[in-house]
Short mmCIF file of C-alpha atoms in Angstrom, two decimals:
data_model
loop_
_atom_site.label_atom_id
_atom_site.label_comp_id
_atom_site.label_asym_id
_atom_site.label_seq_id
_atom_site.Cartn_x
_atom_site.Cartn_y
_atom_site.Cartn_z
CA GLY K 1 -18.43 3.61 3.63
CA GLU K 2 -15.93 6.02 5.08
CA SER K 3 -13.28 7.15 2.63
CA VAL K 4 -9.62 6.47 3.31
CA GLY K 5 -9.11 10.13 2.44
CA LEU K 6 -10.78 11.40 5.59
CA HIS K 7 -8.47 12.83 8.28
CA LEU K 8 -5.61 13.20 5.79
CA PRO K 9 -3.60 16.31 5.02
CA THR K 10 -4.99 17.79 1.84
CA LEU K 11 -3.33 19.74 -0.94
CA SER K 12 -5.67 21.66 -3.22
CA VAL K 13 -4.34 22.98 -6.54
CA GLN K 14 -5.63 24.34 -9.80
CA GLU K 15 -5.29 22.39 -13.00
CA GLY K 16 -2.00 23.23 -14.66
CA ASP K 17 -0.20 24.13 -11.43
CA ASN K 18 2.77 22.16 -10.17
CA SER K 19 2.13 20.11 -7.03
CA ILE K 20 4.57 19.15 -4.31
CA ILE K 21 3.67 16.42 -1.84
CA ASN K 22 5.97 15.88 1.11
CA CYS K 23 6.76 12.90 3.29
CA ALA K 24 8.92 12.48 6.37
CA TYR K 25 10.23 8.96 6.78
CA SER K 26 11.29 7.36 10.01
CA ASN K 27 14.27 5.07 9.51
CA SER K 28 17.65 6.47 8.53
CA ALA K 29 18.68 2.94 7.46
CA SER K 30 15.94 2.70 4.80
CA ASP K 31 17.53 2.13 1.41
CA TYR K 32 14.63 2.34 -1.02
CA PHE K 33 11.61 4.59 -1.33
CA ILE K 34 8.47 4.50 -3.43
CA TRP K 35 5.55 6.81 -4.13
CA TYR K 36 2.11 5.30 -4.66
CA LYS K 37 -1.13 6.83 -5.91
CA GLN K 38 -4.50 5.57 -4.70
CA GLU K 39 -7.67 6.58 -6.47
CA SER K 40 -11.03 6.16 -4.84
CA GLY K 41 -12.14 2.53 -4.77
CA LYS K 42 -8.83 1.20 -6.05
CA GLY K 43 -5.63 -0.24 -4.70
CA PRO K 44 -2.42 1.81 -4.56
CA GLN K 45 -0.52 2.09 -7.83
CA PHE K 46 3.24 2.50 -8.22
CA ILE K 47 4.32 5.94 -9.45
CA ILE K 48 8.06 6.24 -9.04
CA ASP K 49 10.87 4.91 -6.85
CA ILE K 50 14.31 6.04 -5.73
CA ARG K 51 17.24 4.33 -4.07
CA SER K 52 19.05 5.90 -1.15
CA ASN K 53 22.23 6.46 -3.18
CA MET K 54 20.32 8.99 -5.32
CA ASP K 55 18.83 12.36 -4.44
CA LYS K 56 16.61 12.90 -7.48
CA ARG K 57 14.80 10.79 -10.03
CA GLN K 58 12.51 11.90 -12.82
CA GLY K 59 9.65 10.18 -14.56
CA GLN K 60 6.91 11.36 -16.84
CA ARG K 61 5.59 14.59 -15.22
CA VAL K 62 6.81 13.37 -11.82
CA THR K 63 10.03 13.93 -9.91
CA VAL K 64 11.02 12.43 -6.58
CA LEU K 65 13.54 14.20 -4.35
CA LEU K 66 15.28 12.53 -1.44
CA ASN K 67 16.99 14.39 1.38
CA LYS K 68 18.58 11.82 3.66
CA THR K 69 19.99 14.43 6.01
CA VAL K 70 16.52 15.38 7.23
CA LYS K 71 14.80 12.12 6.23
CA HIS K 72 12.49 13.83 3.78
CA LEU K 73 10.99 12.69 0.52
CA SER K 74 8.96 14.77 -1.91
CA LEU K 75 6.92 14.09 -5.02
CA GLN K 76 6.62 16.85 -7.58
CA ILE K 77 3.89 16.61 -10.21
CA ALA K 78 4.20 18.99 -13.14
CA ALA K 79 1.17 20.50 -14.85
CA THR K 80 -1.27 18.81 -12.49
CA GLN K 81 -4.41 17.43 -14.11
CA PRO K 82 -7.83 16.52 -12.65
CA GLY K 83 -6.91 12.86 -13.14
CA ASP K 84 -4.10 13.33 -10.62
CA SER K 85 -6.66 13.76 -7.84
CA ALA K 86 -6.00 10.90 -5.43
CA VAL K 87 -4.32 9.98 -2.16
CA TYR K 88 -0.54 9.77 -2.41
CA PHE K 89 1.57 7.57 -0.13
CA CYS K 90 5.28 7.38 0.37
CA ALA K 91 6.80 4.07 1.42
CA GLU K 92 10.24 3.16 2.73
CA ARG K 93 11.96 -0.21 2.69
CA ASP K 94 12.86 -0.89 6.27
CA GLY K 95 14.41 -4.35 6.33
CA SER K 96 12.51 -6.72 4.09
CA THR K 97 9.11 -5.04 3.77
CA LEU K 98 7.66 -1.63 2.96
CA THR K 99 6.37 0.76 5.62
CA PHE K 100 3.84 3.28 4.34
CA GLY K 101 3.19 6.84 5.37
CA LYS K 102 -0.31 7.98 6.24
CA GLY K 103 -0.89 9.69 2.92
CA THR K 104 -1.78 13.08 1.46
CA MET K 105 -4.91 13.80 -0.50
CA LEU K 106 -4.40 15.84 -3.68
CA LEU K 107 -7.45 17.68 -5.01
CA VAL K 108 -7.17 19.24 -8.46
CA SER K 109 -9.83 21.67 -9.58
CA PRO K 110 -10.39 22.45 -13.24
CA ASP B 1 -7.99 -9.84 -15.98
CA ALA B 2 -6.36 -8.18 -13.01
CA ASP B 3 -2.81 -9.21 -12.06
CA VAL B 4 -3.77 -9.44 -8.39
CA THR B 5 -7.33 -10.53 -7.66
CA GLN B 6 -9.00 -10.27 -4.29
CA THR B 7 -12.27 -11.92 -3.34
CA PRO B 8 -14.74 -10.92 -2.13
CA ARG B 9 -14.74 -7.18 -2.98
CA ASN B 10 -17.14 -6.41 -0.18
CA ARG B 11 -18.26 -8.42 2.82
CA ILE B 12 -20.42 -7.80 5.84
CA THR B 13 -20.08 -10.31 8.65
CA LYS B 14 -21.19 -10.66 12.23
CA THR B 15 -19.03 -10.46 15.33
CA GLY B 16 -17.57 -13.84 16.20
CA LYS B 17 -17.78 -15.30 12.72
CA ARG B 18 -14.79 -16.77 10.93
CA ILE B 19 -14.08 -15.19 7.58
CA MET B 20 -11.50 -15.78 4.86
CA LEU B 21 -10.28 -13.24 2.33
CA GLU B 22 -8.59 -14.65 -0.74
CA CYS B 23 -5.88 -13.34 -3.01
CA SER B 24 -4.54 -14.80 -6.22
CA GLN B 25 -1.96 -13.43 -8.63
CA THR B 26 -0.87 -14.05 -12.20
CA LYS B 27 2.35 -12.03 -12.05
CA GLY B 28 4.54 -14.97 -11.07
CA HIS B 29 5.81 -13.04 -8.06
CA ASP B 30 7.26 -14.99 -5.15
CA ARG B 31 6.39 -12.53 -2.37
CA MET B 32 2.89 -11.76 -1.12
CA TYR B 33 1.55 -9.45 1.57
CA TRP B 34 -1.62 -8.56 3.41
CA TYR B 35 -2.21 -4.97 4.55
CA ARG B 36 -5.15 -3.27 6.17
CA GLN B 37 -6.08 0.34 5.56
CA ASP B 38 -7.98 2.50 8.01
CA PRO B 39 -8.90 6.18 7.50
CA GLY B 40 -6.02 8.37 8.61
CA LEU B 41 -3.74 5.44 9.47
CA GLY B 42 -2.37 4.46 6.10
CA LEU B 43 -1.49 0.88 5.23
CA ARG B 44 -0.36 -1.44 7.99
CA LEU B 45 1.23 -4.83 7.41
CA ILE B 46 -0.61 -7.86 8.80
CA TYR B 47 1.34 -10.84 7.40
CA TYR B 48 3.74 -11.53 4.58
CA SER B 49 5.19 -14.52 2.79
CA PHE B 50 8.36 -14.72 0.74
CA ASP B 51 7.69 -18.21 -0.56
CA VAL B 52 5.19 -21.04 -0.22
CA LYS B 53 6.58 -22.33 3.09
CA ASP B 54 7.42 -18.95 4.52
CA ILE B 55 4.99 -17.01 6.76
CA ASN B 56 5.93 -13.91 8.75
CA LYS B 57 4.00 -11.69 11.13
CA GLY B 58 3.69 -8.04 10.37
CA GLU B 59 2.93 -5.05 12.53
CA ILE B 60 -0.65 -6.02 13.41
CA SER B 61 -1.01 -9.82 13.15
CA ASP B 62 -3.10 -10.40 16.30
CA GLY B 63 -6.54 -11.78 15.44
CA TYR B 64 -5.45 -12.83 11.93
CA SER B 65 -3.92 -15.90 10.33
CA VAL B 66 -2.76 -16.64 6.79
CA SER B 67 -2.18 -19.54 4.46
CA ARG B 68 0.07 -19.62 1.40
CA GLN B 69 -1.54 -22.46 -0.50
CA ALA B 70 0.57 -22.03 -3.62
CA GLN B 71 2.94 -19.41 -4.99
CA ALA B 72 -0.03 -17.67 -6.59
CA LYS B 73 -2.44 -17.81 -3.63
CA PHE B 74 -2.35 -16.16 -0.22
CA SER B 75 -5.43 -16.10 2.01
CA LEU B 76 -6.14 -14.11 5.15
CA SER B 77 -8.44 -15.41 7.87
CA LEU B 78 -10.12 -13.67 10.75
CA GLU B 79 -10.72 -16.44 13.26
CA SER B 80 -13.37 -14.60 15.23
CA ALA B 81 -14.22 -11.27 13.66
CA ILE B 82 -14.63 -8.19 15.85
CA PRO B 83 -15.92 -4.71 14.91
CA ASN B 84 -12.50 -3.03 15.06
CA GLN B 85 -11.40 -5.30 12.22
CA THR B 86 -13.72 -3.32 9.97
CA ALA B 87 -11.33 -1.95 7.33
CA LEU B 88 -10.11 -2.11 3.76
CA TYR B 89 -7.82 -5.08 3.20
CA PHE B 90 -5.24 -5.17 0.44
CA CYS B 91 -3.18 -8.00 -0.92
CA ALA B 92 0.09 -7.12 -2.65
CA THR B 93 2.83 -8.99 -4.48
CA SER B 94 6.46 -8.33 -5.33
CA ASP B 95 9.29 -10.10 -7.10
CA SER B 96 12.49 -10.57 -5.15
CA GLY B 97 14.46 -10.94 -8.35
CA THR B 98 13.47 -7.88 -10.35
CA GLY B 99 12.58 -5.14 -7.93
CA PHE B 100 10.80 -4.13 -4.85
CA GLY B 101 7.71 -2.28 -6.05
CA TYR B 102 4.50 -3.86 -4.88
CA THR B 103 1.52 -4.62 -7.10
CA PHE B 104 -1.73 -4.25 -5.17
CA GLY B 105 -5.12 -5.85 -5.61
CA SER B 106 -8.28 -3.76 -5.67
CA GLY B 107 -9.04 -4.44 -2.03
CA THR B 108 -11.73 -6.06 0.09
CA ARG B 109 -13.98 -3.85 2.14
CA LEU B 110 -14.86 -5.77 5.29
CA THR B 111 -17.51 -4.65 7.76
CA VAL B 112 -17.95 -6.47 11.05
CA VAL B 113 -21.27 -5.75 12.76
#
């Protein structure tokens, strides 16, 4: 069947590089943001979240940056590995549910 | 066993048929959601439920219905399937008390011919 990765923006990096995936969100009133990773044939998996009263949050090898002025969210992955290859989605809490972005495909070559 | 289980994993059905997709969870979460995923369009919300007696329409509810049979079960029905409902369908859960991150099932790939 057709992959969900088709028609998506794609970021190609070499193993060991740092990756930055960007997301523009739509609602200035959104108060909570999440990054998800979706591997082929699987459901999205939670990576990291950030509340709107923060501008940076770090996890293991991942950092999320939030710029509310321009409604921009980014996910930084340090020392990218082949296992990081996937589609990455940002999501914003707009009211009582999450609204997802269209996604970015990350391809990591060894 | 998976925290959020969707059945079936794959289904091919004919136009006009009624079909039900099922979702069950063992996380004890109160909130459940149905999303569809199409190439290039991301995840779009169909219906959601914050408790057993609570049902809410999402962005694209036309042609779908849902039933929250118990806190752990949330099913999605296509009353009369049409080809443009061919998509990946995901069930998700969240806990209103502890956070807002969703836990997703593995998805159901539905093809309407």
